[in-house]
Amino acid sequence: MTKKKSVCKVAFVGSECYPFVKTGGLGDVMYALPRALLREGCEVRVILPLYACIADKYREKMKYIASFMMDVTMEGRTFYVGIMELEMDGVIYDFVDNRDYFDWGNPYTNLWEDIPKYCFFSKAALAILNYLKWYPDVIHCHDWQAALVPLYLRTKFWNCPLKKAKSMLTIHNLRFQGICSIDHLKYWSGLPDGLFNYPILKQNEEEANMFKGGLAYADAITTVSATYAKEIQTPEFGEHLDSHLRYHADRMRGIVNGIDTEIWDSSKDKLLAAPYDVTNVLEKKWENKEALREQLGLETGCGKMVFGLVSRLTDQKGLDLVDAIFPQLMDGNTQVVVLGTGDPRYENAFRYYEQKYKGDVCAYISYNEGLAHRIYAGTDAFLVPSLFEPCGLTQLIAMRYGTVPVVRETGGLKDTVLPYDAETNEGNGFTFDRYMPDLLLEAVNEAKTLFFTDRQRWDAMVKRNMEKDVSWEQSAKQYLDFYLELKKK
Ligand code: ADP
């Protein structure tokens, strides 16, 4: 049987990918979007580092393909590049093997070491495609860690068949840009001096910025929601790159993320106490809620409303607002479950509330996939009051699991959660606009009022949320359209 010709060949280059290694939403996207593109008829390869933390169960399935030496740095020092390959459901994953760079437990250590690591990785990704003679139509790069790919493509790889590929750079989070001294980046990247000027890599007289350079050189730029695409062109959200982004705006599009509806399928989710679908969500949510309370040591068998929060505990996530309203949130009829790690300031605040409101609050300071699933299923409402949120996946997962999000109207939260309208009885959740504790409290109280006084309408929203399309299908189609436009150029 002859293999059907793919509509587009795409190479993904990024620093994390579920299930091998994930610290946040980027890992989810690197897993789910390639699979969705496959369903649209694309051929997809994902290139990522072989970190020491990748579990043996995946390593055992990897095949050694080849190895070669590659020069990086200003002095042209050579480094080993091994290619370890694994195929999963039609997507090919090529892991870049190099013990010097990827022998830490976690993907990210500190910027001083991460910058050489991702210079090496970006160049190695292209060298691997070249070595394999797998020439994609589009090289889709993700965040600052892969931002040098478009620059390497147009300089070091200008003279090989790979140069026909177009590059796309997706901004998952503009806060992290890969900024360091010009000398540090010049040395480790080995990129030509000419790129270290103002419109490209130069940030100021002393510093260089990898993301800035990638955005200047990429053939296309995307970000993970239409609202965030607009927001980052303003000084408030632009992280000092707003004018740079306004300059390159004609090549930029916002395409909202989806979630993988096979992983996030409450009817088949083995991690849940009681899997459910839209027909039995109301009884089963109760069972999941009770199991969650039991597991976390909260009071069971009561009619209290349960709020969930699953998040990196950082300033971005609006946790100072949650901290500010916590005593008012705890009105005797409410329970709160927090799962996350991060800034000790927030970790300690939530630990304090757990002690103060024993039996009604659980602060689970850890990263735990299984518990995350049980929280999405076993809570009534879900807090995402972010300061900024490029897309946000947790509100999408919450809705899929019949949980009502309470979100700030920013970035992807604004694009995916329609505010509840009591007149028309439409909407998916409760929202607030300005970054103020009182406004979060108001939104939380609106949610509580509906939950306690009009359960029929609340339940209708639960069901509406479960039926909302939060899959990748529509977004994958938009990416494919953009790839095909680039391919024609
Ligand atoms: P970000 O990428 O900014 O961290 P997103 O909302 O895009 O935020 O994605 C967060 C992802 O990470 C979701 O899949 C969420 O369930 C998961 N997650 C965050 N914190 C934890 C945690 N402590 N334990 C398990 N999963 C977590």
Short mmCIF file of C-alpha atoms and ligand atoms in Angstrom, two decimals:
data_model
loop_
_atom_site.label_atom_id
_atom_site.label_comp_id
_atom_site.label_asym_id
_atom_site.label_seq_id
_atom_site.Cartn_x
_atom_site.Cartn_y
_atom_site.Cartn_z
CA MET A 1 0.00 0.00 0.00
CA THR A 2 1.48 3.40 -0.90
CA LYS A 3 1.63 5.95 1.84
CA LYS A 4 -0.71 8.92 1.33
CA LYS A 5 1.23 12.11 0.63
CA SER A 6 1.02 14.49 3.57
CA VAL A 7 -0.49 17.93 3.06
CA CYS A 8 2.36 19.52 4.99
CA LYS A 9 5.55 18.40 6.71
CA VAL A 10 6.08 20.08 10.04
CA ALA A 11 8.94 19.84 12.56
CA PHE A 12 8.16 20.94 16.11
CA VAL A 13 11.06 22.23 18.17
CA GLY A 14 10.51 22.93 21.86
CA SER A 15 11.91 22.39 25.33
CA GLU A 16 9.20 20.17 26.81
CA CYS A 17 6.57 17.70 25.67
CA TYR A 18 4.09 15.58 27.60
CA PRO A 19 4.34 12.70 28.59
CA PHE A 20 8.15 12.77 28.55
CA VAL A 21 8.68 16.07 30.34
CA LYS A 22 6.18 18.76 31.28
CA THR A 23 6.30 21.77 33.59
CA GLY A 24 3.32 23.68 32.19
CA GLY A 25 1.03 24.34 29.23
CA LEU A 26 3.85 24.26 26.66
CA GLY A 27 4.30 20.56 27.39
CA ASP A 28 0.60 19.93 26.74
CA VAL A 29 0.64 21.83 23.44
CA MET A 30 3.77 20.03 22.18
CA TYR A 31 1.92 16.76 22.75
CA ALA A 32 -1.57 17.57 21.55
CA LEU A 33 -1.08 19.85 18.54
CA PRO A 34 1.14 17.41 16.56
CA ARG A 35 -1.48 14.69 17.05
CA ALA A 36 -4.26 17.02 15.94
CA LEU A 37 -2.20 18.01 12.86
CA LEU A 38 -1.71 14.35 12.04
CA ARG A 39 -5.48 14.01 11.89
CA GLU A 40 -5.51 16.95 9.41
CA GLY A 41 -3.16 14.99 7.13
CA CYS A 42 0.21 16.48 8.16
CA GLU A 43 3.44 14.58 8.77
CA VAL A 44 4.92 15.65 12.08
CA ARG A 45 8.23 15.21 13.86
CA VAL A 46 8.88 16.61 17.33
CA ILE A 47 12.43 17.46 18.41
CA LEU A 48 13.22 17.84 22.10
CA PRO A 49 16.14 17.41 24.50
CA LEU A 50 16.85 14.05 26.09
CA TYR A 51 16.83 15.32 29.69
CA ALA A 52 18.03 13.07 32.48
CA CYS A 53 14.55 13.26 34.07
CA ILE A 54 12.87 11.43 31.16
CA ALA A 55 11.64 8.14 32.59
CA ASP A 56 13.21 4.79 31.72
CA LYS A 57 9.90 3.46 30.43
CA TYR A 58 10.24 5.92 27.51
CA ARG A 59 14.00 5.52 27.10
CA GLU A 60 13.56 1.76 26.74
CA LYS A 61 11.36 2.36 23.71
CA MET A 62 13.80 4.76 22.01
CA LYS A 63 15.95 3.64 19.09
CA TYR A 64 19.45 4.94 18.55
CA ILE A 65 19.46 6.44 15.05
CA ALA A 66 22.83 8.14 14.63
CA SER A 67 25.31 10.50 16.18
CA PHE A 68 27.66 13.16 14.89
CA MET A 69 29.75 16.02 16.16
CA MET A 70 28.48 19.56 15.73
CA ASP A 71 30.24 22.84 16.23
CA VAL A 72 28.69 25.57 18.35
CA THR A 73 30.16 28.58 20.16
CA MET A 74 32.21 31.42 18.75
CA GLU A 75 35.33 29.26 18.84
CA GLY A 76 33.61 26.46 16.95
CA ARG A 77 33.95 23.94 19.81
CA THR A 78 32.48 20.59 18.83
CA PHE A 79 29.83 18.72 20.80
CA TYR A 80 28.28 15.28 20.52
CA VAL A 81 24.74 15.10 19.09
CA GLY A 82 22.98 11.77 19.44
CA ILE A 83 19.58 11.10 17.87
CA MET A 84 17.30 8.82 19.87
CA GLU A 85 13.95 8.17 18.24
CA LEU A 86 10.54 6.97 19.35
CA GLU A 87 7.26 6.76 17.48
CA MET A 88 3.99 7.20 19.33
CA ASP A 89 0.62 7.12 17.56
CA GLY A 90 2.09 8.29 14.26
CA VAL A 91 4.16 11.19 15.62
CA ILE A 92 7.94 10.76 15.50
CA TYR A 93 9.88 12.11 18.47
CA ASP A 94 13.59 12.79 18.01
CA PHE A 95 15.45 13.34 21.24
CA VAL A 96 18.70 15.27 21.17
CA ASP A 97 21.20 13.37 23.29
CA ASN A 98 24.10 15.15 24.92
CA ARG A 99 25.13 14.41 28.50
CA ASP A 100 27.00 17.72 28.99
CA TYR A 101 23.89 19.76 28.38
CA PHE A 102 20.97 17.60 29.43
CA ASP A 103 22.19 15.73 32.47
CA TRP A 104 20.19 17.72 35.03
CA GLY A 105 17.11 16.38 36.75
CA ASN A 106 14.91 19.21 35.51
CA PRO A 107 14.68 20.83 32.11
CA TYR A 108 15.41 24.32 33.45
CA THR A 109 18.19 25.16 35.88
CA ASN A 110 19.25 28.79 35.76
CA LEU A 111 19.45 31.21 32.88
CA TRP A 112 23.24 31.31 32.87
CA GLU A 113 23.34 27.57 32.11
CA ASP A 114 20.08 27.40 30.19
CA ILE A 115 21.24 29.82 27.52
CA PRO A 116 24.17 27.65 26.29
CA LYS A 117 21.90 24.60 26.61
CA TYR A 118 19.20 26.00 24.32
CA CYS A 119 21.68 27.51 21.84
CA PHE A 120 23.06 24.00 21.45
CA PHE A 121 19.57 22.48 21.29
CA SER A 122 18.31 24.91 18.62
CA LYS A 123 21.26 24.34 16.35
CA ALA A 124 21.20 20.57 16.97
CA ALA A 125 17.50 20.43 16.00
CA LEU A 126 18.33 21.79 12.55
CA ALA A 127 21.45 19.65 12.26
CA ILE A 128 19.32 16.57 12.97
CA LEU A 129 16.77 17.42 10.27
CA ASN A 130 19.66 17.93 7.87
CA TYR A 131 21.32 14.70 8.90
CA LEU A 132 18.08 12.75 8.50
CA LYS A 133 17.41 14.51 5.16
CA TRP A 134 13.90 15.15 6.49
CA TYR A 135 13.11 18.54 5.02
CA PRO A 136 9.95 20.04 6.50
CA ASP A 137 7.79 22.73 4.92
CA VAL A 138 7.57 24.47 8.26
CA ILE A 139 9.75 24.41 11.36
CA HIS A 140 7.44 25.32 14.22
CA CYS A 141 9.44 26.65 17.17
CA HIS A 142 8.12 27.26 20.67
CA ASP A 143 9.07 29.96 23.16
CA TRP A 144 12.49 31.48 23.80
CA GLN A 145 14.24 28.13 24.19
CA ALA A 146 13.75 27.46 20.46
CA ALA A 147 13.82 31.09 19.34
CA LEU A 148 17.28 30.90 17.79
CA VAL A 149 16.11 28.30 15.27
CA PRO A 150 14.93 30.92 12.73
CA LEU A 151 18.29 32.72 13.04
CA TYR A 152 20.37 29.56 12.61
CA LEU A 153 18.15 28.56 9.68
CA ARG A 154 18.90 31.80 7.80
CA THR A 155 22.60 31.91 8.66
CA LYS A 156 24.40 28.65 9.48
CA PHE A 157 22.01 26.55 7.36
CA TRP A 158 21.61 28.96 4.44
CA ASN A 159 23.42 26.67 2.06
CA CYS A 160 21.57 23.36 2.39
CA PRO A 161 18.17 21.98 1.29
CA LEU A 162 16.73 22.71 4.74
CA LYS A 163 16.79 26.42 3.93
CA LYS A 164 13.56 26.04 1.93
CA ALA A 165 11.68 25.44 5.18
CA LYS A 166 9.71 28.36 6.63
CA SER A 167 9.92 29.09 10.32
CA MET A 168 7.07 29.82 12.73
CA LEU A 169 7.68 30.95 16.29
CA THR A 170 4.91 30.60 18.87
CA ILE A 171 4.82 32.75 21.98
CA HIS A 172 3.44 30.66 24.82
CA ASN A 173 4.63 33.11 27.45
CA LEU A 174 6.39 36.38 26.68
CA ARG A 175 7.55 36.84 30.27
CA PHE A 176 10.51 34.50 29.68
CA GLN A 177 12.75 35.73 26.88
CA GLY A 178 16.25 34.34 27.30
CA ILE A 179 18.04 37.58 28.12
CA CYS A 180 21.76 37.62 28.97
CA SER A 181 24.88 39.62 28.27
CA ILE A 182 25.71 40.10 24.61
CA ASP A 183 29.07 38.40 25.15
CA HIS A 184 27.50 35.30 26.73
CA LEU A 185 25.07 34.78 23.84
CA LYS A 186 27.63 35.68 21.19
CA TYR A 187 30.02 33.10 22.59
CA TRP A 188 27.59 30.21 23.08
CA SER A 189 25.44 30.71 19.98
CA GLY A 190 28.31 31.35 17.59
CA LEU A 191 25.87 33.43 15.54
CA PRO A 192 27.34 36.10 13.24
CA ASP A 193 28.12 39.50 14.78
CA GLY A 194 25.71 41.21 12.40
CA LEU A 195 22.73 39.72 14.26
CA PHE A 196 23.74 41.39 17.51
CA ASN A 197 22.42 44.78 16.54
CA TYR A 198 19.28 46.64 17.59
CA PRO A 199 16.42 45.40 15.45
CA ILE A 200 17.47 41.80 16.03
CA LEU A 201 19.17 40.33 19.12
CA LYS A 202 20.30 43.44 20.93
CA GLN A 203 18.16 44.41 23.91
CA ASN A 204 20.25 47.32 25.19
CA GLU A 205 23.94 48.26 25.26
CA GLU A 206 24.87 45.25 27.43
CA GLU A 207 22.21 42.62 26.85
CA ALA A 208 20.98 40.32 24.10
CA ASN A 209 17.49 38.81 23.90
CA MET A 210 16.92 35.44 22.22
CA PHE A 211 13.15 35.78 21.86
CA LYS A 212 13.50 39.22 20.30
CA GLY A 213 15.90 37.87 17.68
CA GLY A 214 13.66 34.91 16.90
CA LEU A 215 10.62 37.16 16.47
CA ALA A 216 12.56 39.36 14.05
CA TYR A 217 13.70 36.40 11.93
CA ALA A 218 10.73 34.02 12.01
CA ASP A 219 8.62 33.89 8.84
CA ALA A 220 5.50 33.79 10.99
CA ILE A 221 4.66 34.47 14.62
CA THR A 222 1.77 33.05 16.55
CA THR A 223 0.58 33.33 20.07
CA VAL A 224 -1.92 31.22 21.93
CA SER A 225 -5.00 33.45 21.92
CA ALA A 226 -6.30 36.39 19.93
CA THR A 227 -6.60 38.60 23.01
CA TYR A 228 -3.00 37.90 24.10
CA ALA A 229 -1.85 38.73 20.54
CA LYS A 230 -3.39 42.19 21.01
CA GLU A 231 -2.33 42.60 24.64
CA ILE A 232 1.38 41.97 24.01
CA GLN A 233 1.46 44.87 21.62
CA THR A 234 0.78 47.20 24.57
CA PRO A 235 3.31 48.36 27.19
CA GLU A 236 1.22 46.76 29.97
CA PHE A 237 1.62 43.21 28.64
CA GLY A 238 4.48 43.59 26.15
CA GLU A 239 7.32 42.79 28.60
CA HIS A 240 9.38 45.57 26.90
CA LEU A 241 8.89 43.99 23.47
CA ASP A 242 5.59 45.72 22.63
CA SER A 243 7.06 48.05 20.00
CA HIS A 244 9.06 45.16 18.49
CA LEU A 245 5.83 43.15 18.29
CA ARG A 246 3.86 46.04 16.82
CA TYR A 247 6.56 46.29 14.16
CA HIS A 248 6.21 42.58 13.31
CA ALA A 249 2.42 42.42 13.84
CA ASP A 250 1.63 41.78 10.17
CA ARG A 251 3.23 38.32 10.55
CA MET A 252 1.52 37.55 13.86
CA ARG A 253 -1.73 35.64 14.54
CA GLY A 254 -3.47 34.50 17.73
CA ILE A 255 -4.69 30.89 17.68
CA VAL A 256 -6.25 29.63 20.87
CA ASN A 257 -5.01 26.35 22.38
CA GLY A 258 -7.24 23.34 22.82
CA ILE A 259 -6.86 20.38 25.13
CA ASP A 260 -6.30 16.76 24.27
CA THR A 261 -9.79 15.35 24.70
CA GLU A 262 -8.48 11.77 24.93
CA ILE A 263 -6.33 12.52 27.97
CA TRP A 264 -8.99 14.80 29.39
CA ASP A 265 -11.97 12.52 28.95
CA SER A 266 -13.95 12.27 32.19
CA SER A 267 -15.84 9.20 30.92
CA LYS A 268 -12.65 7.14 30.51
CA ASP A 269 -10.40 8.77 33.09
CA LYS A 270 -8.92 5.93 35.16
CA LEU A 271 -7.58 8.41 37.71
CA LEU A 272 -11.08 9.34 38.85
CA ALA A 273 -13.06 7.69 41.63
CA ALA A 274 -16.17 7.73 39.41
CA PRO A 275 -15.76 8.41 35.67
CA TYR A 276 -18.72 10.27 34.16
CA ASP A 277 -20.16 11.97 31.12
CA VAL A 278 -22.72 14.69 30.60
CA THR A 279 -25.64 12.32 31.25
CA ASN A 280 -24.60 11.43 34.79
CA VAL A 281 -22.31 14.28 35.80
CA LEU A 282 -24.54 15.50 38.61
CA GLU A 283 -24.50 12.27 40.65
CA LYS A 284 -20.94 11.35 39.75
CA LYS A 285 -19.51 14.75 40.55
CA TRP A 286 -20.77 14.22 44.06
CA GLU A 287 -18.98 10.86 44.26
CA ASN A 288 -15.77 12.42 42.96
CA LYS A 289 -16.13 15.30 45.39
CA GLU A 290 -16.54 12.97 48.33
CA ALA A 291 -13.54 10.87 47.25
CA LEU A 292 -11.44 14.01 46.89
CA ARG A 293 -12.47 15.29 50.33
CA GLU A 294 -11.68 11.92 51.84
CA GLN A 295 -8.26 11.76 50.17
CA LEU A 296 -7.35 15.28 51.27
CA GLY A 297 -8.73 15.12 54.78
CA LEU A 298 -11.58 17.59 54.27
CA GLU A 299 -14.99 17.36 55.90
CA THR A 300 -17.16 14.93 53.93
CA GLY A 301 -20.90 14.57 53.49
CA CYS A 302 -21.58 18.31 53.70
CA GLY A 303 -23.19 20.67 51.22
CA LYS A 304 -20.20 23.02 51.09
CA MET A 305 -19.16 24.41 47.73
CA VAL A 306 -15.67 23.30 46.68
CA PHE A 307 -13.30 25.65 44.83
CA GLY A 308 -10.21 24.21 43.09
CA LEU A 309 -6.94 25.81 42.02
CA VAL A 310 -4.26 23.92 40.07
CA SER A 311 -1.38 26.13 39.11
CA ARG A 312 2.24 27.11 39.17
CA LEU A 313 2.33 29.31 42.26
CA THR A 314 3.78 32.46 40.70
CA ASP A 315 2.82 36.12 40.48
CA GLN A 316 1.44 35.55 36.99
CA LYS A 317 -1.40 33.46 38.33
CA GLY A 318 -3.13 36.15 40.41
CA LEU A 319 -2.47 34.43 43.71
CA ASP A 320 -2.02 37.67 45.62
CA LEU A 321 -5.69 38.32 44.84
CA VAL A 322 -6.65 34.90 46.20
CA ASP A 323 -4.50 35.54 49.26
CA ALA A 324 -6.17 38.91 49.82
CA ILE A 325 -9.72 37.55 49.76
CA PHE A 326 -9.10 34.20 51.46
CA PRO A 327 -10.69 35.08 54.83
CA GLN A 328 -13.82 36.36 53.05
CA LEU A 329 -13.88 33.31 50.80
CA MET A 330 -14.07 31.07 53.87
CA ASP A 331 -17.64 31.77 54.96
CA GLY A 332 -18.43 28.41 56.58
CA ASN A 333 -20.03 27.05 53.40
CA THR A 334 -16.91 26.81 51.30
CA GLN A 335 -13.98 24.46 50.88
CA VAL A 336 -10.82 25.18 48.88
CA VAL A 337 -8.30 22.78 47.35
CA VAL A 338 -5.00 24.15 46.07
CA LEU A 339 -2.49 22.07 44.10
CA GLY A 340 0.75 23.70 43.04
CA THR A 341 4.35 24.55 43.68
CA GLY A 342 6.38 27.67 43.18
CA ASP A 343 7.02 30.88 45.05
CA PRO A 344 7.48 30.11 48.80
CA ARG A 345 5.42 33.21 49.56
CA TYR A 346 2.32 31.55 48.10
CA GLU A 347 3.20 28.03 49.23
CA ASN A 348 3.41 29.30 52.81
CA ALA A 349 0.27 31.41 52.56
CA PHE A 350 -1.76 28.39 51.43
CA ARG A 351 -0.16 26.17 54.12
CA TYR A 352 -1.18 28.78 56.67
CA TYR A 353 -4.79 28.75 55.48
CA GLU A 354 -4.83 24.95 55.59
CA GLN A 355 -3.94 25.15 59.29
CA LYS A 356 -6.31 28.00 59.98
CA TYR A 357 -9.32 26.44 58.23
CA LYS A 358 -8.68 22.80 59.11
CA GLY A 359 -11.04 20.43 57.34
CA ASP A 360 -12.08 23.07 54.82
CA VAL A 361 -8.80 23.89 53.07
CA CYS A 362 -6.15 21.64 51.57
CA ALA A 363 -2.87 23.05 50.30
CA TYR A 364 -1.17 20.27 48.38
CA ILE A 365 2.22 21.78 47.64
CA SER A 366 3.46 19.46 44.95
CA TYR A 367 3.21 18.57 41.27
CA ASN A 368 0.81 15.68 40.92
CA GLU A 369 -0.91 14.73 37.65
CA GLY A 370 -3.34 12.26 39.24
CA LEU A 371 -4.52 14.68 41.89
CA ALA A 372 -4.93 17.39 39.24
CA HIS A 373 -7.41 15.11 37.41
CA ARG A 374 -9.30 14.41 40.64
CA ILE A 375 -9.51 18.13 41.44
CA TYR A 376 -10.89 19.02 38.00
CA ALA A 377 -13.54 16.32 38.50
CA GLY A 378 -14.27 16.76 42.20
CA THR A 379 -14.69 20.52 42.54
CA ASP A 380 -17.64 22.79 41.78
CA ALA A 381 -15.79 25.91 40.72
CA PHE A 382 -12.23 26.60 39.61
CA LEU A 383 -10.16 29.74 40.21
CA VAL A 384 -7.97 31.28 37.48
CA PRO A 385 -7.61 34.99 38.40
CA SER A 386 -4.37 35.49 36.42
CA LEU A 387 -2.53 38.79 36.07
CA PHE A 388 -1.90 37.74 32.49
CA GLU A 389 -2.68 34.44 30.78
CA PRO A 390 -1.49 33.79 27.22
CA CYS A 391 -4.09 31.04 26.82
CA GLY A 392 -4.49 29.01 29.99
CA LEU A 393 -5.41 25.34 29.87
CA THR A 394 -6.76 24.81 33.34
CA GLN A 395 -10.02 26.68 32.65
CA LEU A 396 -10.51 24.53 29.51
CA ILE A 397 -9.92 21.31 31.43
CA ALA A 398 -12.19 22.48 34.24
CA MET A 399 -15.02 23.18 31.79
CA ARG A 400 -14.50 19.80 30.10
CA TYR A 401 -14.90 18.19 33.52
CA GLY A 402 -18.10 20.09 34.30
CA THR A 403 -16.52 22.58 36.67
CA VAL A 404 -17.33 26.28 36.51
CA PRO A 405 -14.36 28.62 36.06
CA VAL A 406 -13.97 31.96 37.83
CA VAL A 407 -11.45 33.90 35.73
CA ARG A 408 -9.99 37.30 35.06
CA GLU A 409 -10.78 38.68 31.60
CA THR A 410 -7.29 38.54 30.15
CA GLY A 411 -5.63 36.67 27.27
CA GLY A 412 -7.05 33.25 26.56
CA LEU A 413 -9.26 33.36 29.65
CA LYS A 414 -11.22 36.15 28.00
CA ASP A 415 -11.41 34.25 24.71
CA THR A 416 -12.59 30.95 26.18
CA VAL A 417 -14.86 31.73 29.15
CA LEU A 418 -18.09 33.49 28.26
CA PRO A 419 -19.38 35.32 31.37
CA TYR A 420 -22.61 34.00 32.83
CA ASP A 421 -25.57 36.16 31.87
CA ALA A 422 -28.51 35.77 34.24
CA GLU A 423 -30.96 37.32 31.77
CA THR A 424 -30.29 34.91 28.94
CA ASN A 425 -29.04 32.05 31.15
CA GLU A 426 -25.97 31.67 28.92
CA GLY A 427 -22.25 31.56 29.61
CA ASN A 428 -19.59 29.26 31.04
CA GLY A 429 -18.33 30.96 34.16
CA PHE A 430 -17.80 34.08 36.24
CA THR A 431 -15.39 36.79 35.19
CA PHE A 432 -13.93 40.10 36.33
CA ASP A 433 -11.86 42.66 34.47
CA ARG A 434 -9.51 44.87 36.52
CA TYR A 435 -6.83 43.22 38.65
CA MET A 436 -8.42 43.97 42.03
CA PRO A 437 -9.21 41.66 44.99
CA ASP A 438 -12.70 43.15 45.42
CA LEU A 439 -13.59 42.26 41.87
CA LEU A 440 -12.39 38.68 42.30
CA LEU A 441 -14.46 38.46 45.47
CA GLU A 442 -17.51 39.79 43.64
CA ALA A 443 -17.11 37.13 40.92
CA VAL A 444 -16.65 34.40 43.55
CA ASN A 445 -19.75 35.59 45.38
CA GLU A 446 -21.79 35.61 42.17
CA ALA A 447 -20.71 32.00 41.63
CA LYS A 448 -21.67 31.08 45.20
CA THR A 449 -25.05 32.80 44.90
CA LEU A 450 -25.96 30.85 41.79
CA PHE A 451 -24.65 27.59 43.29
CA PHE A 452 -26.61 27.93 46.51
CA THR A 453 -29.77 29.63 45.30
CA ASP A 454 -30.44 28.36 41.79
CA ARG A 455 -28.96 24.90 41.43
CA GLN A 456 -30.95 24.19 38.30
CA ARG A 457 -29.22 26.99 36.43
CA TRP A 458 -25.87 26.04 37.93
CA ASP A 459 -26.30 22.44 36.79
CA ALA A 460 -27.27 23.61 33.32
CA MET A 461 -23.98 25.54 33.17
CA VAL A 462 -22.06 22.44 34.29
CA LYS A 463 -23.56 20.50 31.39
CA ARG A 464 -23.05 23.36 28.93
CA ASN A 465 -19.38 23.49 29.88
CA MET A 466 -18.92 19.77 29.32
CA GLU A 467 -20.35 20.13 25.84
CA LYS A 468 -18.31 23.18 24.84
CA ASP A 469 -15.79 22.45 22.08
CA VAL A 470 -12.38 22.85 23.72
CA SER A 471 -10.66 20.30 21.46
CA TRP A 472 -7.73 21.03 19.18
CA GLU A 473 -9.64 20.43 15.97
CA GLN A 474 -10.52 24.01 15.02
CA SER A 475 -7.16 25.39 16.17
CA ALA A 476 -5.19 22.70 14.31
CA LYS A 477 -7.07 23.69 11.14
CA GLN A 478 -6.03 27.33 11.68
CA TYR A 479 -2.39 26.33 12.15
CA LEU A 480 -2.56 24.21 9.01
CA ASP A 481 -4.00 27.14 7.00
CA PHE A 482 -1.14 29.31 8.23
CA TYR A 483 1.45 26.62 7.37
CA LEU A 484 -0.01 26.30 3.86
CA GLU A 485 0.10 30.07 3.35
CA LEU A 486 3.77 30.03 4.35
CA LYS A 487 4.51 27.05 2.14
CA LYS A 488 3.20 28.96 -0.89
CA LYS A 489 5.44 31.98 -0.24
P1 ADP B 1 1.18 27.51 32.51
O1 ADP B 1 1.71 26.92 31.24
O2 ADP B 1 1.32 29.01 32.60
O3 ADP B 1 1.73 26.84 33.73
P2 ADP B 1 -1.43 26.49 31.67
O4 ADP B 1 -2.79 26.74 32.23
O5 ADP B 1 -1.22 26.80 30.22
O6 ADP B 1 -0.40 27.26 32.60
O7 ADP B 1 -1.05 24.94 31.85
C1 ADP B 1 -0.89 24.37 33.10
C2 ADP B 1 -0.86 22.85 32.95
O8 ADP B 1 -0.06 22.31 34.00
C3 ADP B 1 -2.22 22.22 33.09
O9 ADP B 1 -2.25 21.00 32.35
C4 ADP B 1 -2.32 21.93 34.60
O10 ADP B 1 -3.22 20.88 34.91
C5 ADP B 1 -0.88 21.52 34.88
N1 ADP B 1 -0.44 21.79 36.25
C6 ADP B 1 -0.08 22.98 36.81
N2 ADP B 1 0.32 22.82 38.08
C7 ADP B 1 0.21 21.50 38.35
C8 ADP B 1 0.46 20.69 39.51
N3 ADP B 1 0.92 21.22 40.64
N4 ADP B 1 0.22 19.37 39.43
C9 ADP B 1 -0.25 18.82 38.28
N5 ADP B 1 -0.51 19.52 37.16
C10 ADP B 1 -0.28 20.83 37.19
#
